[in-house]
Short mmCIF file of C-alpha atoms in Angstrom, two decimals:
data_model
loop_
_atom_site.label_atom_id
_atom_site.label_comp_id
_atom_site.label_asym_id
_atom_site.label_seq_id
_atom_site.Cartn_x
_atom_site.Cartn_y
_atom_site.Cartn_z
CA UNK A 29 0.10 2.47 28.03
CA UNK A 30 -2.57 1.18 25.97
CA UNK A 31 -1.96 -2.19 23.52
CA UNK A 32 -1.92 -0.36 20.45
CA UNK A 33 1.05 1.89 21.50
CA UNK A 34 2.93 -1.35 22.59
CA UNK A 35 2.12 -2.38 18.72
CA UNK A 36 3.60 0.16 17.69
CA UNK A 37 6.88 0.71 19.83
CA UNK A 38 6.80 -3.50 19.21
CA UNK A 39 9.72 -2.54 16.19
CA UNK A 40 12.63 -0.37 17.07
CA UNK A 41 12.93 2.26 14.77
CA UNK A 42 15.76 3.80 12.47
CA UNK A 43 15.18 7.69 12.85
CA UNK A 44 18.36 8.49 10.07
CA UNK A 45 16.44 5.71 7.73
CA UNK A 46 16.51 6.48 4.38
CA UNK A 47 13.38 6.74 2.32
CA UNK A 48 12.60 4.34 -0.44
CA UNK A 49 13.55 6.04 -3.86
CA UNK A 50 10.75 4.36 -4.84
CA UNK A 51 6.93 3.50 -4.87
CA UNK A 52 4.36 1.49 -6.59
CA UNK A 53 0.75 2.44 -6.78
CA UNK A 54 -1.70 -0.05 -7.52
CA UNK A 55 -3.76 1.29 -10.47
CA UNK A 56 -4.60 -1.87 -12.93
CA UNK A 57 -7.91 -3.00 -11.10
CA UNK A 58 -11.44 -3.31 -13.00
CA UNK A 59 -13.15 -0.77 -10.81
CA UNK A 60 -16.21 -3.16 -10.97
CA UNK A 61 -17.63 -2.27 -6.93
CA UNK A 62 -17.00 1.74 -8.23
CA UNK A 63 -19.31 2.03 -11.10
CA UNK A 64 -20.81 3.71 -12.14
CA UNK A 65 -18.58 5.97 -11.66
CA UNK A 66 -15.56 3.90 -13.55
CA UNK A 67 -17.34 3.53 -16.53
CA UNK A 68 -15.22 5.81 -18.36
CA UNK A 69 -12.08 5.88 -15.85
CA UNK A 70 -9.93 3.56 -14.06
CA UNK A 71 -10.52 3.31 -10.53
CA UNK A 72 -7.53 5.31 -9.73
CA UNK A 73 -8.83 8.27 -11.23
CA UNK A 74 -12.28 8.34 -9.73
CA UNK A 75 -12.21 11.94 -7.94
CA UNK A 76 -12.66 12.53 -4.09
CA UNK A 77 -13.55 16.40 -2.90
CA UNK A 78 -12.61 17.06 -6.48
CA UNK A 79 -9.40 15.05 -7.39
CA UNK A 80 -8.65 12.10 -8.34
CA UNK A 81 -7.77 9.70 -6.01
CA UNK A 82 -4.25 9.05 -8.03
CA UNK A 83 -3.22 12.78 -7.48
CA UNK A 84 -3.83 12.33 -3.93
CA UNK A 85 -1.93 9.68 -3.15
CA UNK A 86 0.79 11.54 -5.45
CA UNK A 87 0.36 14.62 -3.15
CA UNK A 88 1.26 11.99 -0.19
CA UNK A 89 4.66 10.65 -1.92
CA UNK A 90 5.66 14.18 -3.20
CA UNK A 91 5.40 15.38 0.81
CA UNK A 92 7.04 12.28 2.09
CA UNK A 93 9.92 12.83 -0.37
CA UNK A 94 9.60 9.78 -2.89
CA UNK A 95 10.86 11.19 -6.07
CA UNK A 96 9.43 8.24 -8.42
CA UNK A 97 6.25 6.99 -8.67
CA UNK A 98 5.19 3.58 -11.16
CA UNK A 99 1.97 2.77 -11.82
CA UNK A 100 0.87 -0.29 -13.57
CA UNK A 101 -1.86 0.04 -16.51
CA UNK A 102 -4.78 -2.51 -17.61
CA UNK A 103 -8.61 -1.20 -17.56
CA UNK A 104 -8.79 2.27 -19.31
CA UNK A 105 -5.00 2.29 -19.63
CA UNK A 106 -5.39 4.80 -22.17
CA UNK A 107 -7.17 7.22 -20.17
CA UNK A 108 -4.07 6.84 -16.90
CA UNK A 109 -1.24 7.03 -19.55
CA UNK A 110 -3.21 10.36 -20.49
CA UNK A 111 -3.44 11.42 -16.57
CA UNK A 112 0.64 10.17 -16.41
CA UNK A 113 1.63 12.23 -19.83
CA UNK A 114 0.16 15.59 -18.22
CA UNK A 115 1.08 15.16 -14.94
CA UNK A 116 3.94 18.41 -14.08
CA UNK A 117 6.48 18.42 -11.67
CA UNK A 118 7.03 15.81 -8.96
CA UNK A 119 7.15 13.08 -8.21
CA UNK A 120 8.47 11.69 -11.58
CA UNK A 121 5.54 9.04 -13.40
CA UNK A 122 6.24 5.92 -14.88
CA UNK A 123 3.36 2.98 -16.83
CA UNK A 124 4.12 -0.46 -15.79
CA UNK A 125 1.52 -1.93 -19.19
CA UNK A 126 -0.52 -4.79 -18.48
CA UNK A 127 -2.73 -4.51 -21.68
CA UNK A 128 -2.44 -7.92 -22.67
CA UNK A 129 -2.77 -9.53 -19.30
CA UNK A 130 -4.47 -8.19 -15.90
CA UNK A 131 -1.16 -9.90 -13.53
CA UNK A 132 -3.44 -9.35 -10.16
CA UNK A 133 -1.71 -7.32 -7.13
CA UNK A 134 1.61 -9.65 -6.68
CA UNK A 135 1.98 -10.04 -10.27
CA UNK A 136 1.65 -6.75 -11.04
CA UNK A 137 4.67 -6.09 -8.75
CA UNK A 138 6.89 -8.30 -9.72
CA UNK A 139 5.93 -6.98 -13.79
CA UNK A 140 7.26 -3.31 -12.55
CA UNK A 141 10.25 -4.80 -10.58
CA UNK A 142 11.96 -3.91 -13.99
CA UNK A 143 11.53 -0.55 -13.65
CA UNK A 144 11.53 -0.52 -10.07
CA UNK A 145 15.09 -1.49 -9.41
CA UNK A 146 16.58 -3.73 -6.71
CA UNK A 147 16.13 -1.66 -3.59
CA UNK A 148 13.25 -1.73 -1.57
CA UNK A 149 10.22 -0.03 -2.73
CA UNK A 150 6.68 1.11 -0.67
CA UNK A 151 3.30 -0.70 -2.70
CA UNK A 152 0.08 1.87 -2.59
CA UNK A 153 -3.55 0.61 -3.03
CA UNK A 154 -4.91 3.24 -5.28
CA UNK A 155 -7.82 3.50 -3.05
CA UNK A 156 -6.64 4.15 0.24
CA UNK A 157 -6.76 7.29 1.48
CA UNK A 158 -5.25 8.78 4.60
CA UNK A 159 -4.32 11.66 7.39
CA UNK A 160 -1.05 11.29 9.01
CA UNK A 161 -1.29 11.05 11.96
CA UNK A 162 2.23 13.24 14.52
CA UNK A 163 4.40 11.77 11.83
CA UNK A 164 4.40 11.38 8.00
CA UNK A 165 2.57 8.35 7.50
CA UNK A 166 5.22 6.92 4.53
CA UNK A 167 8.13 8.30 6.32
CA UNK A 168 6.77 6.68 9.56
CA UNK A 169 7.04 3.07 7.54
CA UNK A 170 10.56 3.38 6.66
CA UNK A 171 12.38 4.15 9.81
CA UNK A 172 9.57 0.29 10.52
CA UNK A 173 12.29 -0.76 8.12
CA UNK A 174 15.04 -3.51 9.30
CA UNK A 175 16.40 -5.56 6.36
CA UNK A 176 18.05 -7.61 8.17
CA UNK A 177 15.12 -9.55 9.33
CA UNK A 178 12.43 -7.77 6.67
CA UNK A 179 11.16 -9.18 3.58
CA UNK A 180 7.68 -6.98 4.09
CA UNK A 181 6.47 -4.79 5.67
CA UNK A 182 2.80 -3.91 6.41
CA UNK A 183 0.94 -0.56 7.37
CA UNK A 184 -1.50 -1.75 9.65
CA UNK A 185 -5.06 0.30 10.87
CA UNK A 186 -6.58 -0.31 14.18
CA UNK A 187 -9.85 -1.68 13.25
CA UNK A 188 -11.60 0.74 15.41
CA UNK A 189 -9.97 3.59 13.57
CA UNK A 190 -10.67 1.81 9.80
CA UNK A 191 -13.51 4.05 7.91
CA UNK A 192 -14.99 1.86 4.29
CA UNK A 193 -14.54 -1.89 5.19
CA UNK A 194 -16.10 -4.25 7.76
CA UNK A 195 -15.42 -4.66 11.19
CA UNK A 196 -13.30 -8.18 10.01
CA UNK A 197 -9.71 -7.41 10.69
CA UNK A 198 -6.87 -9.33 8.37
CA UNK A 199 -3.94 -9.88 11.27
CA UNK A 200 -3.02 -10.45 14.46
CA UNK A 201 0.12 -8.77 15.78
CA UNK A 202 3.17 -10.65 17.57
CA UNK A 203 5.31 -8.93 20.51
CA UNK A 204 7.90 -8.08 18.28
CA UNK A 205 5.41 -6.66 15.64
CA UNK A 206 5.62 -9.85 13.45
CA UNK A 207 1.86 -9.77 11.51
CA UNK A 208 -0.29 -13.24 12.04
CA UNK A 209 -3.38 -14.66 9.80
CA UNK A 210 -5.92 -14.25 13.23
CA UNK A 211 -6.56 -18.25 13.96
CA UNK A 212 -9.95 -20.05 13.26
CA UNK A 213 -12.82 -17.50 15.33
CA UNK A 214 -10.41 -15.09 16.74
CA UNK A 215 -10.32 -11.44 15.93
CA UNK A 216 -7.66 -10.00 14.74
CA UNK A 217 -7.74 -6.13 15.57
CA UNK A 218 -5.85 -4.91 12.73
CA UNK A 219 -6.65 -4.29 8.86
CA UNK A 220 -4.40 -3.95 5.88
CA UNK A 221 -3.94 0.01 5.51
CA UNK A 222 -3.28 -0.76 1.51
CA UNK A 223 0.28 0.35 1.99
CA UNK A 224 3.57 -1.48 1.90
CA UNK A 225 6.71 -1.72 2.30
CA UNK A 226 8.57 -4.96 -0.38
CA UNK A 227 11.80 -5.87 -1.52
CA UNK A 228 12.37 -7.53 -4.56
CA UNK A 229 14.17 -10.33 -3.21
CA UNK A 230 11.03 -12.19 -1.75
CA UNK A 231 9.81 -12.53 -5.91
CA UNK A 232 13.29 -14.09 -6.40
CA UNK A 233 12.20 -17.48 -8.29
CA UNK A 234 8.61 -16.60 -9.72
CA UNK A 235 6.98 -17.57 -12.69
CA UNK A 236 5.15 -14.50 -13.72
CA UNK A 237 1.88 -15.34 -14.08
CA UNK A 238 -1.50 -13.39 -12.42
CA UNK A 239 -1.28 -13.57 -7.89
CA UNK A 240 -2.57 -12.21 -4.99
CA UNK A 241 0.51 -10.52 -3.05
CA UNK A 242 -1.00 -12.77 -0.41
CA UNK A 243 1.00 -15.22 -1.65
CA UNK A 244 3.77 -13.91 -1.13
CA UNK A 245 3.21 -12.53 2.61
CA UNK A 246 2.61 -15.81 3.34
CA UNK A 247 5.72 -17.54 1.99
CA UNK A 248 7.33 -14.20 4.47
CA UNK A 249 4.96 -15.23 7.33
CA UNK A 250 6.75 -19.21 6.71
CA UNK A 251 9.90 -17.17 6.83
CA UNK A 252 8.78 -14.88 9.66
CA UNK A 253 9.85 -11.71 7.18
CA UNK A 254 6.86 -10.34 7.38
CA UNK A 255 6.58 -7.42 10.00
CA UNK A 256 3.25 -4.27 10.63
CA UNK A 257 3.61 -0.96 11.63
CA UNK A 258 0.50 0.94 13.39
CA UNK A 259 -0.84 3.55 11.20
CA UNK A 260 -1.01 6.86 13.39
CA UNK A 261 -3.95 9.10 12.06
CA UNK A 262 -7.09 8.22 9.74
CA UNK A 263 -7.70 5.99 7.32
CA UNK A 264 -10.03 5.06 4.13
CA UNK A 265 -10.87 2.37 1.78
CA UNK A 266 -12.42 4.26 -0.76
CA UNK A 267 -13.36 1.08 -2.70
CA UNK A 268 -17.79 1.58 -3.09
CA UNK A 269 -19.27 5.58 -4.37
CA UNK A 270 -20.38 5.03 -0.77
CA UNK A 271 -17.33 5.80 0.95
CA UNK A 272 -17.10 8.91 -1.00
CA UNK A 273 -19.00 11.21 1.20
CA UNK A 274 -17.16 9.99 4.41
CA UNK A 275 -13.88 9.83 3.27
CA UNK A 276 -14.36 13.23 2.48
CA UNK A 277 -15.35 14.29 5.63
CA UNK A 278 -12.63 12.23 7.15
CA UNK A 279 -10.11 14.67 4.95
CA UNK A 280 -12.56 18.07 6.27
CA UNK A 281 -12.97 18.99 2.43
#
């Protein structure tokens, strides 16, 4: 049995786990590295094989059974709202407005909590695309959730399977499935796949301001309440125009 297979089995699966009702897709970023494609649109609406990134993510959410998606809007907010207004069918879309202040990933999620509610939820970066492995990726992540010991559960991608990123990973995995930052000069075998599950309690007591979701991760890490689940399929980060072609190849487009 490979090391990765052991890591994938380090958390007990709950085959009857219910899917979270809501996902949030982070769409408020400035899309600087994606220019000139983002000169007139948010990064979430940059097209890959003829479809906006956001539309592809929504398709994955629908396939998994998620009925509601919250998107946050700042840069080119009017363009994003026009897309939302024209969206038909499932999942139902709602907008968390950040026009006045860009709140970064952590603040943006916290700002949307009144819309999201008080239960666990998915958070998906708008610039990641993936192919499922043997199981639906979002359902696979949900089956690893254990609310008794988790405030955060991150989908991890083995660096050997990651496209659109460098060769430096983000995390190591403990035998129990907890994630840790790598020690100095140590190799991190796993990158963050831009998909996670969070519980609103992780944000309790925080003032609303711009901050990175990494602050939430660090606090959860100190409490041993953050875990990782390894992605079973292929994955791409679509952060620059040059990443579009290899992503289309991965998708078979």
